[in-house]
Amino acid sequence: MLIQLDEPPSSMKETLQRIQKDNEREYFLSGKVDELIYSEDCTFKDPFVAFKGRQRFVENLANLGALITSYSAKPLDYTVGDDDSV
């Protein structure tokens, strides 16, 4: 399947493939994120902070990437349910 990175994903399967590629690229620390995986008004939340908006997320990642020069990250798990929940 050819993935068009200049368009949003067309299915849950493609979305998960693109998320996996982002994880392999260690997007959270590199700042190189596939922006179109996320809707423009999504909310990002972790135990320390929450904010709304894809653009803010991308800007925050870019700021982190400028500060962190050595890193390694590994996703532990994500599972797709029968109803396409992850």
Short mmCIF file of C-alpha atoms in Angstrom, two decimals:
data_model
loop_
_atom_site.label_atom_id
_atom_site.label_comp_id
_atom_site.label_asym_id
_atom_site.label_seq_id
_atom_site.Cartn_x
_atom_site.Cartn_y
_atom_site.Cartn_z
CA MET A 1 0.00 0.00 0.00
CA LEU A 2 1.36 3.37 -1.03
CA ILE A 3 1.08 5.91 1.77
CA GLN A 4 0.53 9.54 0.77
CA LEU A 5 2.04 11.66 3.55
CA ASP A 6 0.57 14.83 2.09
CA GLU A 7 -2.97 13.53 2.77
CA PRO A 8 -4.72 12.34 5.93
CA PRO A 9 -4.96 8.56 6.40
CA SER A 10 -7.84 6.94 4.53
CA SER A 11 -8.42 4.06 6.98
CA MET A 12 -7.69 2.89 10.51
CA LYS A 13 -5.17 0.42 9.09
CA GLU A 14 -3.26 3.21 7.35
CA THR A 15 -3.45 5.38 10.47
CA LEU A 16 -1.89 2.62 12.56
CA GLN A 17 0.83 2.04 9.96
CA ARG A 18 1.68 5.74 10.00
CA ILE A 19 1.70 5.84 13.80
CA GLN A 20 4.06 2.86 13.79
CA LYS A 21 6.37 4.68 11.35
CA ASP A 22 6.30 7.75 13.61
CA ASN A 23 7.24 5.58 16.58
CA GLU A 24 10.09 3.96 14.64
CA ARG A 25 11.31 7.47 13.80
CA GLU A 26 11.05 8.33 17.53
CA TYR A 27 8.93 11.34 16.57
CA PHE A 28 8.32 12.37 20.16
CA LEU A 29 11.98 13.19 20.62
CA SER A 30 13.09 13.92 17.06
CA GLY A 31 10.24 16.35 16.39
CA LYS A 32 9.64 14.72 13.00
CA VAL A 33 5.95 13.88 13.14
CA ASP A 34 3.39 12.85 10.53
CA GLU A 35 1.05 15.74 11.29
CA LEU A 36 -1.88 14.51 9.21
CA ILE A 37 -2.42 11.50 11.48
CA TYR A 38 -4.03 13.90 13.94
CA SER A 39 -7.06 16.15 13.52
CA GLU A 40 -6.43 19.89 13.80
CA ASP A 41 -8.42 20.21 17.03
CA CYS A 42 -7.21 17.07 18.83
CA THR A 43 -6.21 17.16 22.51
CA PHE A 44 -2.84 15.86 23.70
CA LYS A 45 -2.56 14.79 27.30
CA ASP A 46 0.01 13.04 29.41
CA PRO A 47 0.51 12.87 33.18
CA PHE A 48 2.24 16.27 33.18
CA VAL A 49 0.42 18.51 30.70
CA ALA A 50 -2.58 18.76 28.38
CA PHE A 51 -3.16 21.08 25.44
CA LYS A 52 -5.41 21.32 22.41
CA GLY A 53 -4.44 21.57 18.76
CA ARG A 54 -2.21 19.72 16.32
CA GLN A 55 -0.12 22.79 15.53
CA ARG A 56 0.71 23.30 19.19
CA PHE A 57 1.74 19.65 19.42
CA VAL A 58 4.05 20.00 16.40
CA GLU A 59 5.58 23.18 17.86
CA ASN A 60 6.13 21.51 21.23
CA LEU A 61 7.84 18.56 19.55
CA ALA A 62 10.12 20.91 17.62
CA ASN A 63 11.08 22.64 20.87
CA LEU A 64 11.88 19.32 22.55
CA GLY A 65 13.99 18.25 19.59
CA ALA A 66 16.13 21.36 19.97
CA LEU A 67 16.88 20.47 23.60
CA ILE A 68 17.42 16.71 23.40
CA THR A 69 20.44 15.50 21.45
CA SER A 70 20.69 11.85 22.54
CA TYR A 71 17.71 9.60 23.08
CA SER A 72 16.08 6.24 22.64
CA ALA A 73 12.37 5.54 22.90
CA LYS A 74 10.35 2.39 22.44
CA PRO A 75 6.56 2.02 22.47
CA LEU A 76 5.49 -0.75 24.80
CA ASP A 77 2.19 -1.69 23.19
CA TYR A 78 -0.94 -0.60 21.43
CA THR A 79 -3.81 -2.84 20.48
CA VAL A 80 -6.68 -2.36 18.06
CA GLY A 81 -10.06 -3.53 19.33
CA ASP A 82 -12.85 -5.04 17.26
CA ASP A 83 -14.48 -1.59 17.15
CA ASP A 84 -11.23 0.00 15.85
CA SER A 85 -10.44 1.54 19.23
CA VAL A 86 -6.76 1.67 20.08
#
